mmCIF file of C-alpha atoms (C1' of nucleotides) in Angstrom:
data_model
loop_
_atom_site.group_PDB
_atom_site.id
_atom_site.type_symbol
_atom_site.label_atom_id
_atom_site.label_comp_id
_atom_site.label_asym_id
_atom_site.label_seq_id
_atom_site.Cartn_x
_atom_site.Cartn_y
_atom_site.Cartn_z
ATOM 1 C CA MET A 64 136.765 -179.513 50.386
ATOM 2 C CA GLU A 65 134.402 -177.407 52.338
ATOM 3 C CA PRO A 66 132.841 -179.051 55.398
ATOM 4 C CA LEU A 67 129.505 -180.694 54.872
ATOM 5 C CA VAL A 68 128.071 -178.639 57.784
ATOM 6 C CA ALA A 69 125.945 -176.004 56.112
ATOM 7 C CA LYS A 70 126.392 -172.256 56.554
ATOM 8 C CA PRO A 71 124.371 -171.009 59.435
ATOM 9 C CA ASN A 72 122.086 -168.811 57.232
ATOM 10 C CA LEU A 73 120.829 -171.806 55.363
ATOM 11 C CA ALA A 74 119.752 -173.486 58.655
ATOM 12 C CA GLY A 75 118.145 -170.187 59.689
ATOM 13 C CA HIS A 76 116.416 -169.928 56.361
ATOM 14 C CA LEU A 77 114.975 -173.406 56.651
ATOM 15 C CA ARG A 78 113.834 -172.729 60.164
ATOM 16 C CA ALA A 79 112.229 -169.483 59.163
ATOM 17 C CA CYS A 80 110.154 -171.373 56.667
ATOM 18 C CA GLY A 81 109.086 -173.912 59.305
ATOM 19 C CA VAL A 82 111.426 -176.608 58.208
ATOM 20 C CA THR A 83 113.623 -178.440 60.707
ATOM 21 C CA PRO A 84 117.132 -178.186 59.369
ATOM 22 C CA THR A 85 118.364 -181.800 59.310
ATOM 23 C CA GLN A 86 121.719 -182.897 57.965
ATOM 24 C CA GLN A 87 120.143 -184.116 54.659
ATOM 25 C CA ARG A 88 117.943 -181.156 54.179
ATOM 26 C CA LEU A 89 121.064 -178.947 54.637
ATOM 27 C CA ILE A 90 123.020 -180.858 52.132
ATOM 28 C CA ILE A 91 120.182 -180.586 49.615
ATOM 29 C CA SER A 92 119.767 -176.851 50.376
ATOM 30 C CA GLU A 93 123.421 -176.231 49.711
ATOM 31 C CA LEU A 94 123.199 -177.786 46.339
ATOM 32 C CA LEU A 95 119.930 -176.136 45.501
ATOM 33 C CA PHE A 96 120.498 -172.609 46.756
ATOM 34 C CA ASP A 97 123.971 -172.296 45.370
ATOM 35 C CA LYS A 98 122.486 -170.398 42.538
ATOM 36 C CA ARG A 99 119.374 -169.981 40.470
ATOM 37 C CA GLN A 100 118.789 -173.287 38.632
ATOM 38 C CA HIS A 101 116.370 -175.852 37.501
ATOM 39 C CA LEU A 102 117.135 -179.331 38.741
ATOM 40 C CA SER A 103 115.412 -182.705 38.651
ATOM 41 C CA ALA A 104 115.327 -184.982 41.566
ATOM 42 C CA GLU A 105 117.687 -187.348 39.806
ATOM 43 C CA GLN A 106 120.156 -184.477 39.193
ATOM 44 C CA ILE A 107 120.096 -183.611 42.879
ATOM 45 C CA LEU A 108 120.676 -187.248 43.724
ATOM 46 C CA ARG A 109 123.720 -187.276 41.534
ATOM 47 C CA LYS A 110 125.035 -183.947 42.888
ATOM 48 C CA VAL A 111 124.769 -185.441 46.440
ATOM 49 C CA ALA A 112 126.802 -188.366 45.495
ATOM 50 C CA HIS A 113 129.296 -186.198 43.837
ATOM 51 C CA ARG A 114 129.973 -184.455 47.167
ATOM 52 C CA ASP A 115 130.774 -187.720 48.897
ATOM 53 C CA ALA A 116 127.637 -187.162 50.988
ATOM 54 C CA SER A 117 124.775 -189.540 50.803
ATOM 55 C CA VAL A 118 121.008 -188.847 50.937
ATOM 56 C CA SER A 119 118.582 -191.550 50.030
ATOM 57 C CA ARG A 120 116.340 -191.311 47.075
ATOM 58 C CA ALA A 121 113.203 -191.242 49.244
ATOM 59 C CA THR A 122 114.604 -188.376 51.302
ATOM 60 C CA VAL A 123 115.350 -186.388 48.220
ATOM 61 C CA TYR A 124 111.893 -186.671 47.001
ATOM 62 C CA ASN A 125 110.409 -186.054 50.462
ATOM 63 C CA THR A 126 112.597 -183.038 50.983
ATOM 64 C CA LEU A 127 111.784 -181.569 47.531
ATOM 65 C CA ASN A 128 108.087 -181.951 48.145
ATOM 66 C CA LEU A 129 108.407 -180.412 51.558
ATOM 67 C CA PHE A 130 110.404 -177.439 50.073
ATOM 68 C CA VAL A 131 107.677 -176.935 47.440
ATOM 69 C CA ASP A 132 105.143 -177.010 50.164
ATOM 70 C CA LYS A 133 106.975 -174.469 52.274
ATOM 71 C CA LYS A 134 107.576 -172.372 49.050
ATOM 72 C CA LEU A 135 111.262 -172.610 49.325
ATOM 73 C CA ILE A 136 111.291 -173.780 45.665
ATOM 74 C CA LYS A 137 108.895 -174.090 42.788
ATOM 75 C CA ALA A 138 107.949 -177.280 40.960
ATOM 76 C CA LEU A 139 107.906 -176.901 37.188
ATOM 77 C CA ILE A 140 105.739 -179.317 35.324
ATOM 78 C CA ILE A 141 106.937 -178.750 31.774
ATOM 79 C CA ASN A 142 108.139 -182.067 30.601
ATOM 80 C CA LYS A 143 105.898 -185.108 30.760
ATOM 81 C CA SER A 144 108.633 -187.270 32.045
ATOM 82 C CA LYS A 145 109.968 -185.427 35.116
ATOM 83 C CA VAL A 146 109.443 -182.494 37.314
ATOM 84 C CA PHE A 147 112.033 -179.724 37.621
ATOM 85 C CA TYR A 148 112.534 -177.781 40.706
ATOM 86 C CA ASP A 149 113.307 -174.094 40.351
ATOM 87 C CA THR A 150 115.230 -172.213 43.082
ATOM 88 C CA ASN A 151 113.872 -168.955 41.796
ATOM 89 C CA VAL A 152 110.655 -168.445 43.549
ATOM 90 C CA SER A 153 110.000 -164.960 42.397
ATOM 91 C CA ASN A 154 107.343 -164.350 39.760
ATOM 92 C CA HIS A 155 108.777 -165.423 36.445
ATOM 93 C CA HIS A 156 108.282 -167.652 33.428
ATOM 94 C CA HIS A 157 110.098 -170.040 31.299
ATOM 95 C CA VAL A 158 111.393 -170.765 27.812
ATOM 96 C CA TYR A 159 111.662 -174.523 27.218
ATOM 97 C CA ASN A 160 113.525 -175.964 24.323
ATOM 98 C CA VAL A 161 111.762 -179.176 23.466
ATOM 99 C CA ASP A 162 114.694 -180.501 21.525
ATOM 100 C CA THR A 163 117.475 -179.923 23.989
ATOM 101 C CA GLY A 164 115.421 -179.777 27.273
ATOM 102 C CA GLU A 165 117.120 -176.525 28.121
ATOM 103 C CA LEU A 166 115.096 -174.316 30.366
ATOM 104 C CA VAL A 167 115.614 -170.627 30.707
ATOM 105 C CA ASP A 168 113.933 -167.961 32.784
ATOM 106 C CA VAL A 169 111.942 -165.087 31.510
ATOM 107 C CA CYS A 170 111.318 -162.020 33.582
ATOM 108 C CA ALA A 171 107.563 -161.780 34.466
ATOM 109 C CA ASP A 172 107.553 -158.220 33.175
ATOM 110 C CA HIS A 173 107.655 -159.604 29.665
ATOM 111 C CA VAL A 174 104.374 -161.376 30.004
ATOM 112 C CA VAL A 175 101.120 -159.623 30.556
ATOM 113 C CA ILE A 176 97.992 -161.510 31.502
ATOM 114 C CA SER A 177 95.105 -159.302 31.055
ATOM 115 C CA ALA A 178 91.348 -159.499 30.980
ATOM 116 C CA LEU A 179 91.371 -162.855 32.791
ATOM 117 C CA PRO A 180 87.672 -163.925 33.290
ATOM 118 C CA PRO A 181 86.618 -163.257 36.908
ATOM 119 C CA LEU A 182 87.052 -166.276 39.032
ATOM 120 C CA PRO A 183 84.007 -167.754 40.588
ATOM 121 C CA SER A 184 83.672 -167.098 44.358
ATOM 122 C CA GLY A 185 85.280 -169.642 46.465
ATOM 123 C CA ILE A 186 88.198 -169.973 43.940
ATOM 124 C CA GLU A 187 91.332 -168.023 44.388
ATOM 125 C CA LEU A 188 94.329 -167.509 42.230
ATOM 126 C CA GLU A 189 97.382 -169.633 43.009
ATOM 127 C CA GLY A 190 99.606 -168.547 40.140
ATOM 128 C CA ALA A 191 100.090 -168.345 36.470
ATOM 129 C CA ASP A 192 102.680 -170.331 34.692
ATOM 130 C CA VAL A 193 103.789 -169.524 31.260
ATOM 131 C CA VAL A 194 105.863 -171.867 29.240
ATOM 132 C CA ILE A 195 107.106 -170.686 25.952
ATOM 133 C CA ARG A 196 108.087 -173.727 23.930
ATOM 134 C CA VAL A 197 110.777 -173.321 21.360
ATOM 135 C CA ARG A 198 112.530 -175.783 19.086
ATOM 136 C CA GLN A 199 115.581 -175.980 16.836
ATOM 137 C CA ALA A 200 114.687 -174.500 13.512
ATOM 138 C CA PRO A 201 114.872 -177.107 10.809
ATOM 139 C CA VAL A 202 118.148 -176.669 8.816
ATOM 140 C CA ALA A 203 116.036 -176.036 5.709
ATOM 141 C CA MET B 70 73.227 -197.798 19.423
ATOM 142 C CA GLU B 71 75.081 -196.053 16.576
ATOM 143 C CA PRO B 72 77.250 -198.307 14.535
ATOM 144 C CA LEU B 73 80.977 -198.370 15.426
ATOM 145 C CA VAL B 74 81.917 -197.473 11.968
ATOM 146 C CA ALA B 75 82.905 -193.856 11.943
ATOM 147 C CA LYS B 76 81.284 -191.021 10.092
ATOM 148 C CA PRO B 77 83.027 -190.564 6.749
ATOM 149 C CA ASN B 78 84.181 -187.120 7.553
ATOM 150 C CA LEU B 79 86.281 -188.513 10.495
ATOM 151 C CA ALA B 80 88.158 -190.893 8.208
ATOM 152 C CA GLY B 81 88.639 -188.036 5.805
ATOM 153 C CA HIS B 82 89.951 -185.764 8.500
ATOM 154 C CA LEU B 83 92.459 -188.425 9.560
ATOM 155 C CA ARG B 84 93.608 -188.959 6.019
ATOM 156 C CA ALA B 85 93.911 -185.282 5.369
ATOM 157 C CA CYS B 86 96.305 -185.156 8.326
ATOM 158 C CA GLY B 87 98.341 -187.977 7.038
ATOM 159 C CA VAL B 88 96.966 -190.545 9.363
ATOM 160 C CA THR B 89 95.734 -193.938 8.004
ATOM 161 C CA PRO B 90 92.175 -194.340 9.314
ATOM 162 C CA THR B 91 92.186 -197.702 11.037
ATOM 163 C CA GLN B 92 89.228 -199.069 13.062
ATOM 164 C CA GLN B 93 90.851 -198.254 16.355
ATOM 165 C CA ARG B 94 91.928 -194.746 15.330
ATOM 166 C CA LEU B 95 88.298 -194.128 14.254
ATOM 167 C CA ILE B 96 86.943 -195.400 17.530
ATOM 168 C CA ILE B 97 89.242 -193.060 19.374
ATOM 169 C CA SER B 98 88.569 -190.183 17.032
ATOM 170 C CA GLU B 99 84.791 -190.536 17.594
ATOM 171 C CA LEU B 100 85.264 -190.272 21.302
ATOM 172 C CA LEU B 101 87.692 -187.415 21.209
ATOM 173 C CA PHE B 102 86.186 -185.230 18.531
ATOM 174 C CA ASP B 103 82.605 -185.624 19.901
ATOM 175 C CA LYS B 104 83.212 -182.265 21.588
ATOM 176 C CA ARG B 105 85.917 -179.956 22.938
ATOM 177 C CA GLN B 106 87.256 -181.806 25.994
ATOM 178 C CA HIS B 107 90.281 -182.629 27.964
ATOM 179 C CA LEU B 108 90.819 -186.396 28.416
ATOM 180 C CA SER B 109 93.511 -188.612 29.778
ATOM 181 C CA ALA B 110 94.647 -191.781 28.086
ATOM 182 C CA GLU B 111 93.035 -193.694 30.997
ATOM 183 C CA GLN B 112 89.740 -191.939 30.446
ATOM 184 C CA ILE B 113 89.805 -192.717 26.773
ATOM 185 C CA LEU B 114 90.559 -196.360 27.509
ATOM 186 C CA ARG B 115 87.545 -196.461 29.852
ATOM 187 C CA LYS B 116 85.290 -194.748 27.216
ATOM 188 C CA VAL B 117 86.239 -197.241 24.655
ATOM 189 C CA ALA B 118 85.351 -200.059 27.037
ATOM 190 C CA HIS B 119 82.004 -198.397 27.638
ATOM 191 C CA ARG B 120 81.156 -198.527 24.014
ATOM 192 C CA ASP B 121 81.581 -202.239 23.810
ATOM 193 C CA ALA B 122 84.468 -201.689 21.533
ATOM 194 C CA SER B 123 87.990 -202.617 22.556
ATOM 195 C CA VAL B 124 91.294 -200.902 21.875
ATOM 196 C CA SER B 125 94.378 -201.954 23.712
ATOM 197 C CA ARG B 126 96.288 -199.743 26.039
ATOM 198 C CA ALA B 127 99.329 -199.551 23.851
ATOM 199 C CA THR B 128 97.212 -198.572 20.847
ATOM 200 C CA VAL B 129 95.545 -195.823 22.807
ATOM 201 C CA TYR B 130 98.846 -194.351 23.741
ATOM 202 C CA ASN B 131 100.313 -194.906 20.270
ATOM 203 C CA THR B 132 97.311 -193.166 18.727
ATOM 204 C CA LEU B 133 97.401 -190.287 21.077
ATOM 205 C CA ASN B 134 101.022 -189.631 20.461
ATOM 206 C CA LEU B 135 100.383 -189.966 16.700
ATOM 207 C CA PHE B 136 97.500 -187.459 16.918
ATOM 208 C CA VAL B 137 99.683 -184.955 18.851
ATOM 209 C CA ASP B 138 102.394 -185.336 16.222
ATOM 210 C CA LYS B 139 99.927 -184.657 13.500
ATOM 211 C CA LYS B 140 98.444 -181.820 15.412
ATOM 212 C CA LEU B 141 94.972 -183.291 15.502
ATOM 213 C CA ILE B 142 95.047 -182.754 19.379
ATOM 214 C CA LYS B 143 97.326 -181.073 21.924
ATOM 215 C CA ALA B 144 98.988 -182.624 24.868
ATOM 216 C CA LEU B 145 98.609 -180.649 28.016
ATOM 217 C CA ILE B 146 101.360 -181.071 30.620
ATOM 218 C CA ILE B 147 99.733 -179.621 33.688
ATOM 219 C CA ASN B 148 99.596 -182.213 36.272
ATOM 220 C CA LYS B 149 102.653 -184.087 37.168
ATOM 221 C CA SER B 150 100.952 -187.445 37.245
ATOM 222 C CA LYS B 151 99.316 -187.650 33.869
ATOM 223 C CA VAL B 152 99.040 -186.017 30.450
ATOM 224 C CA PHE B 153 95.681 -184.521 29.265
ATOM 225 C CA TYR B 154 94.785 -184.402 25.610
ATOM 226 C CA ASP B 155 92.896 -181.459 24.357
ATOM 227 C CA THR B 156 90.683 -181.651 21.342
ATOM 228 C CA ASN B 157 90.772 -177.865 21.015
ATOM 229 C CA VAL B 158 93.870 -177.230 18.924
ATOM 230 C CA SER B 159 93.153 -173.502 18.447
ATOM 231 C CA ASN B 160 95.288 -170.970 20.346
ATOM 232 C CA HIS B 161 94.022 -170.811 23.854
ATOM 233 C CA HIS B 162 95.106 -171.370 27.413
ATOM 234 C CA HIS B 163 93.984 -173.122 30.699
ATOM 235 C CA VAL B 164 92.646 -172.558 34.144
ATOM 236 C CA TYR B 165 93.523 -175.518 36.203
ATOM 237 C CA ASN B 166 91.962 -176.039 39.675
ATOM 238 C CA VAL B 167 94.715 -177.759 41.543
ATOM 239 C CA ASP B 168 92.322 -179.020 44.201
ATOM 240 C CA THR B 169 89.556 -180.611 41.922
ATOM 241 C CA GLY B 170 91.664 -181.278 38.814
ATOM 242 C CA GLU B 171 89.085 -179.343 36.796
ATOM 243 C CA LEU B 172 90.491 -177.782 33.589
ATOM 244 C CA VAL B 173 88.820 -174.966 31.813
ATOM 245 C CA ASP B 174 89.633 -173.221 28.524
ATOM 246 C CA VAL B 175 90.575 -169.564 28.440
ATOM 247 C CA CYS B 176 90.399 -167.639 25.081
ATOM 248 C CA ALA B 177 93.914 -166.620 23.996
ATOM 249 C CA ASP B 178 92.635 -162.963 23.601
ATOM 250 C CA HIS B 179 92.788 -162.841 27.417
ATOM 251 C CA VAL B 180 96.464 -163.329 27.504
ATOM 252 C CA VAL B 181 98.970 -160.975 26.019
ATOM 253 C CA ILE B 182 102.509 -162.085 25.829
ATOM 254 C CA SER B 183 104.679 -159.100 25.068
ATOM 255 C CA ALA B 184 108.280 -158.046 24.850
ATOM 256 C CA LEU B 185 109.414 -161.629 24.740
ATOM 257 C CA PRO B 186 113.255 -161.595 24.496
ATOM 258 C CA PRO B 187 114.310 -162.236 20.918
ATOM 259 C CA LEU B 188 115.054 -165.873 20.201
ATOM 260 C CA PRO B 189 118.554 -166.808 19.142
ATOM 261 C CA SER B 190 118.918 -167.752 15.561
ATOM 262 C CA GLY B 191 118.316 -171.321 14.822
ATOM 263 C CA ILE B 192 115.625 -171.383 17.496
ATOM 264 C CA GLU B 193 111.950 -170.987 16.518
ATOM 265 C CA LEU B 194 108.778 -170.599 18.471
ATOM 266 C CA GLU B 195 106.642 -173.612 18.849
ATOM 267 C CA GLY B 196 103.967 -172.233 21.070
ATOM 268 C CA ALA B 197 103.230 -170.638 24.417
ATOM 269 C CA ASP B 198 101.231 -172.421 27.088
ATOM 270 C CA VAL B 199 99.739 -170.518 29.880
ATOM 271 C CA VAL B 200 98.273 -172.327 32.917
ATOM 272 C CA ILE B 201 96.504 -170.282 35.521
ATOM 273 C CA ARG B 202 96.427 -172.313 38.598
ATOM 274 C CA VAL B 203 93.632 -171.729 41.030
ATOM 275 C CA ARG B 204 92.540 -173.354 44.217
ATOM 276 C CA GLN B 205 89.570 -173.558 46.523
ATOM 277 C CA ALA B 206 89.705 -170.541 48.751
ATOM 278 C CA PRO B 207 90.101 -171.656 52.375
ATOM 279 C CA VAL B 208 86.819 -171.402 54.220
ATOM 280 C CA ALA B 209 88.347 -168.808 56.434
ATOM 281 C "C1'" DT C 128 113.187 -189.164 75.749
ATOM 282 C "C1'" DT C 129 110.397 -188.926 71.714
ATOM 283 C "C1'" DG C 130 108.168 -187.529 67.669
ATOM 284 C "C1'" DG C 131 109.746 -186.300 63.389
ATOM 285 C "C1'" DG C 132 113.249 -187.705 59.855
ATOM 286 C "C1'" DT C 133 115.715 -191.094 57.144
ATOM 287 C "C1'" DG C 134 116.916 -195.279 54.507
ATOM 288 C "C1'" DC C 135 115.872 -199.188 52.185
ATOM 289 C "C1'" DA C 136 113.149 -201.884 49.420
ATOM 290 C "C1'" DA C 137 108.939 -202.770 47.584
ATOM 291 C "C1'" DA C 138 104.920 -200.810 45.555
ATOM 292 C "C1'" DC C 139 102.682 -197.987 42.307
ATOM 293 C "C1'" DT C 140 101.433 -195.315 38.144
ATOM 294 C "C1'" DA C 141 101.848 -193.625 33.721
ATOM 295 C "C1'" DT C 142 103.896 -194.654 29.555
ATOM 296 C "C1'" DT C 143 106.830 -197.303 26.151
ATOM 297 C "C1'" DT C 144 108.573 -201.141 23.793
ATOM 298 C "C1'" DG C 145 109.540 -205.899 21.615
ATOM 299 C "C1'" DC C 146 107.510 -209.064 19.010
ATOM 300 C "C1'" DA C 147 104.267 -212.048 16.906
ATOM 301 C "C1'" DT C 148 99.715 -211.476 14.697
ATOM 302 C "C1'" DT C 149 96.464 -208.940 11.892
ATOM 303 C "C1'" DC C 150 94.763 -205.496 8.875
ATOM 304 C "C1'" DG C 151 94.467 -201.744 5.183
ATOM 305 C "C1'" DA C 152 95.445 -200.387 0.603
ATOM 306 C "C1'" DT D 115 100.785 -209.104 -0.928
ATOM 307 C "C1'" DC D 116 103.331 -206.215 2.382
ATOM 308 C "C1'" DG D 117 104.409 -202.701 5.194
ATOM 309 C "C1'" DA D 118 101.962 -200.542 8.774
ATOM 310 C "C1'" DA D 119 99.127 -201.156 12.858
ATOM 311 C "C1'" DT D 120 97.680 -203.715 16.709
ATOM 312 C "C1'" DG D 121 97.619 -206.476 21.124
ATOM 313 C "C1'" DC D 122 99.747 -208.383 24.749
ATOM 314 C "C1'" DA D 123 102.891 -208.624 28.223
ATOM 315 C "C1'" DA D 124 106.992 -207.247 30.001
ATOM 316 C "C1'" DA D 125 109.989 -203.389 30.741
ATOM 317 C "C1'" DT D 126 110.997 -198.774 32.140
ATOM 318 C "C1'" DA D 127 110.988 -194.372 34.678
ATOM 319 C "C1'" DG D 128 109.671 -191.318 38.071
ATOM 320 C "C1'" DT D 129 107.690 -191.017 42.246
ATOM 321 C "C1'" DT D 130 105.550 -192.696 46.741
ATOM 322 C "C1'" DT D 131 105.045 -195.572 50.641
ATOM 323 C "C1'" DG D 132 105.602 -198.935 54.788
ATOM 324 C "C1'" DC D 133 108.271 -199.780 58.374
ATOM 325 C "C1'" DA D 134 112.316 -200.226 61.282
ATOM 326 C "C1'" DC D 135 116.007 -197.369 62.849
ATOM 327 C "C1'" DC D 136 118.003 -192.843 64.084
ATOM 328 C "C1'" DC D 137 118.632 -188.143 65.382
ATOM 329 C "C1'" DA D 138 117.267 -183.118 66.577
ATOM 330 C "C1'" DA D 139 115.390 -180.611 70.250
#
DNA sequence: TTGGGTGCAAACTATTTGCATTCGA
DNA sequence: TCGAATGCAAATAGTTTGCACCCAA
């Protein structure tokens, strides 16, 4: 098994974003940034346990909130029951299957937001999230 | 004060949607369908109390879920902490101020979703929700 | 050394559920 | 009458917090 010590670039990445690279944050980073994916806090907790390592529940939540704050990941509020964290921070949207819970990325090019009413002064755009909800077609 | 007995059209509306018009459901309907608005379960509970009437917490939640099911209202999953219910069921989107929690409707004409990848067979579109997140501009 | 980070457990919030009672048709 | 709806309280799930201990710089 690969050592739990993270690759140097991960630590550098965290530091570059103003995050002190602690052991726990590196473990979580390794799991997260392995690939583009959508994970819940619970899933991350389980993955940590799977790797023999151990990070407390509170630390997982604290870390995820910190990463969202520092824009290392995006929080997706799609399902009323839990938040998903997206390692793809580029501009994109989602297709969500309400029956299976499956979540798929959609390139932002496929979505055009036009003629948005002008924002009042003092208000600035933070982002636009598009969730396309789909379901299993009834067997008819 | 107006009687708590609902206007006949409300009861009719519920019935037309396959919902038995009980006292509690009529009280909630009156509050909801008074105008286009976005309310949380908690806010509805408070409004009920304000009207001298009383509907239990469980019934408020059950009723809101039922109404969403029957498409009398729409559930908005925008804020991680609570669901908002929208009495505007027509096709439209939302501007959400992350600082104030304010939620404003945007006509669907202002949002164009194009070139969506084709859905796999057996999957059908349920809807597309667009949330434009804005924030207070820093005073700079 | 020392302030930020972590772990644990307890607290908290929104929501759901089990079950006995009541109501609508 | 009788199944559906309601109310209450307890359960649940996700997330946050308080505080003592520990580690990165």
